[in-house]
Structures are given as structure tokens and as C-alpha cells.
Amino acid sequence: QVQLVESGGGLVETGGSLKLSCATSGRTFTIYSLAWFRRAPGKELEFVAAIGWKANRTYCADSVKGRFSISGDNSDNTVYLQMNSLKPEDTAVYHCAATTLSSGSRFFVERSRYGYWGRGTQVTVSS
């Protein structure tokens, strides 16, 4: 089993920044990649970014590319999501997810591919 706990959410003004953290524990050696998803009010869960746990490759959705970046620190088993130039439409609950499935040279963007999820952290961007 893998446990994921997110932190770092909060209220920020438009144009501001936040850095989310996802602490992993348990059988972390089984993780192939981790991702951030978000669910805005009244909307479907949306893929945000992913990182290869060992290779440290990263991928960001077009909607956040250039503003968000994902990084990882294997030494403390934590993944981060740095969010800059935040917009009101970034308001959502942000979830960390992990998969033990190999995705080859690409990253999974489908929620069904991720077997472990955190409870999420709320990010609110005021206009």
C-alpha cells in the first residue's frame, strides 16, 4: 500500500503563487509515477501534471504549462507542485495520485490508471 498526504493549499490572490506538497509513505518503492489532479467546483477531475518517480521526467497539462511545475525529492519521498501566476479558474481541490503501472515513455493522464490517492488540499484564487 502507498499513502499520500497533500498540504500547502490556501487562499491566494490572482497572480500569486502556492507550492503544494505530497508526502508519500508505505511501499513507495513500487511507485512508477505520481501526478496531480484537480477538481474545480461543478467540474470533472482534471489532470494537471505528472512526474516519473525514478527517472524524474515531468509532464504538465497545456492548461498549466508555463505556470505550474512538478518536482520530486526521493530523499524525503515528497512531490511538489509549484503554482505561479494563479488565476481564479485554478480554484479547485488538488489531489496527489500514484501509480505502480509502467507507462513507458508517456504519462498516464487518465484517473483510472492511478491506484492511490490523497484526500486533497483546497486552493482558492480570489479575483
XYZ file of C-alpha atoms in Angstrom:
127
model
C 0.000 0.000 0.000
C 1.004 3.585 -0.614
C -0.241 6.527 1.414
C -0.378 10.075 0.073
C -0.962 13.248 2.074
C -1.254 16.655 0.436
C -0.558 20.001 2.065
C 0.129 23.600 1.143
C -3.245 24.725 -0.150
C -4.836 28.007 0.831
C -6.285 31.312 -0.308
C -4.239 33.456 -2.681
C -4.900 36.466 -4.883
C -4.823 36.374 -8.664
C -1.232 36.355 -9.857
C 0.049 34.849 -6.637
C 1.903 31.600 -6.012
C 1.482 28.486 -3.919
C 3.555 25.350 -3.509
C 1.733 22.112 -2.806
C 3.412 19.103 -1.243
C 2.522 15.424 -1.450
C 4.146 13.257 1.193
C 4.337 9.587 0.295
C 4.767 6.643 2.642
C 4.360 2.899 2.705
C 5.570 0.834 -0.249
C 6.965 3.824 -2.125
C 9.462 1.622 -3.955
C 6.528 0.291 -6.000
C 5.613 3.731 -7.384
C 6.255 4.274 -11.097
C 4.946 7.811 -11.356
C 2.944 10.399 -9.429
C 0.526 13.016 -10.622
C -1.527 15.977 -9.521
C -5.185 16.176 -10.458
C -7.708 18.853 -9.560
C -11.459 19.127 -9.263
C -12.994 22.548 -9.648
C -16.498 23.191 -8.311
C -19.038 21.544 -10.575
C -16.412 20.132 -12.926
C -14.801 16.810 -13.688
C -11.464 15.720 -12.262
C -8.701 17.193 -14.409
C -5.117 16.017 -14.906
C -2.572 18.721 -14.020
C 0.964 17.300 -14.020
C 2.959 14.095 -13.573
C 6.481 13.030 -12.680
C 8.381 9.793 -13.088
C 9.360 8.672 -9.641
C 12.789 7.326 -10.559
C 13.615 8.972 -13.871
C 12.365 12.389 -12.782
C 10.761 13.091 -16.156
C 7.868 15.528 -15.950
C 4.783 16.467 -17.932
C 2.273 19.275 -17.485
C -1.160 19.768 -18.981
C -1.464 22.541 -21.550
C -3.786 24.462 -19.238
C -0.990 24.989 -16.698
C 2.150 24.728 -18.816
C 4.474 27.655 -18.196
C 2.789 28.457 -14.870
C 2.968 25.206 -12.889
C 5.901 22.859 -12.405
C 6.151 19.464 -10.728
C 9.225 18.212 -8.933
C 10.181 15.393 -6.625
C 12.589 14.674 -3.841
C 13.273 10.965 -3.495
C 15.294 11.561 -0.351
C 12.170 12.503 1.583
C 9.598 10.841 -0.672
C 7.813 14.086 -1.444
C 6.417 15.506 -4.667
C 5.767 19.205 -5.133
C 3.572 21.312 -7.367
C 4.796 24.880 -7.732
C 1.965 27.069 -8.953
C 2.723 30.578 -10.221
C 0.600 33.258 -11.881
C -2.522 31.737 -10.367
C -5.905 32.508 -11.877
C -9.419 32.212 -10.418
C -10.011 29.236 -12.723
C -7.248 27.376 -10.878
C -9.541 27.234 -7.835
C -10.041 23.551 -7.039
C -9.275 20.719 -4.690
C -5.884 19.378 -5.704
C -5.223 15.655 -5.307
C -1.987 13.728 -5.459
C -2.135 10.305 -7.104
C 0.321 7.452 -7.584
C 0.505 4.543 -9.973
C 2.586 1.399 -9.897
C 1.867 0.775 -13.573
C 4.560 1.390 -16.147
C 3.531 3.944 -18.766
C 6.670 3.665 -20.878
C 7.766 6.951 -22.399
C 4.452 8.705 -21.751
C 2.487 9.600 -18.653
C -0.983 8.488 -17.738
C -3.496 11.328 -17.707
C -6.482 9.087 -17.005
C -7.570 8.882 -13.387
C -8.302 5.193 -13.744
C -4.592 4.445 -14.102
C -3.784 5.717 -10.636
C -4.460 3.341 -7.797
C -3.528 5.535 -4.852
C -4.986 8.914 -3.993
C -4.660 11.537 -1.320
C -7.638 13.354 0.175
C -6.727 16.626 -1.432
C -5.934 20.192 -0.468
C -8.095 23.213 -1.299
C -6.669 26.008 -3.439
C -8.739 29.156 -3.766
C -7.688 32.024 -6.019
C -9.530 35.271 -5.446
C -10.170 37.705 -8.283
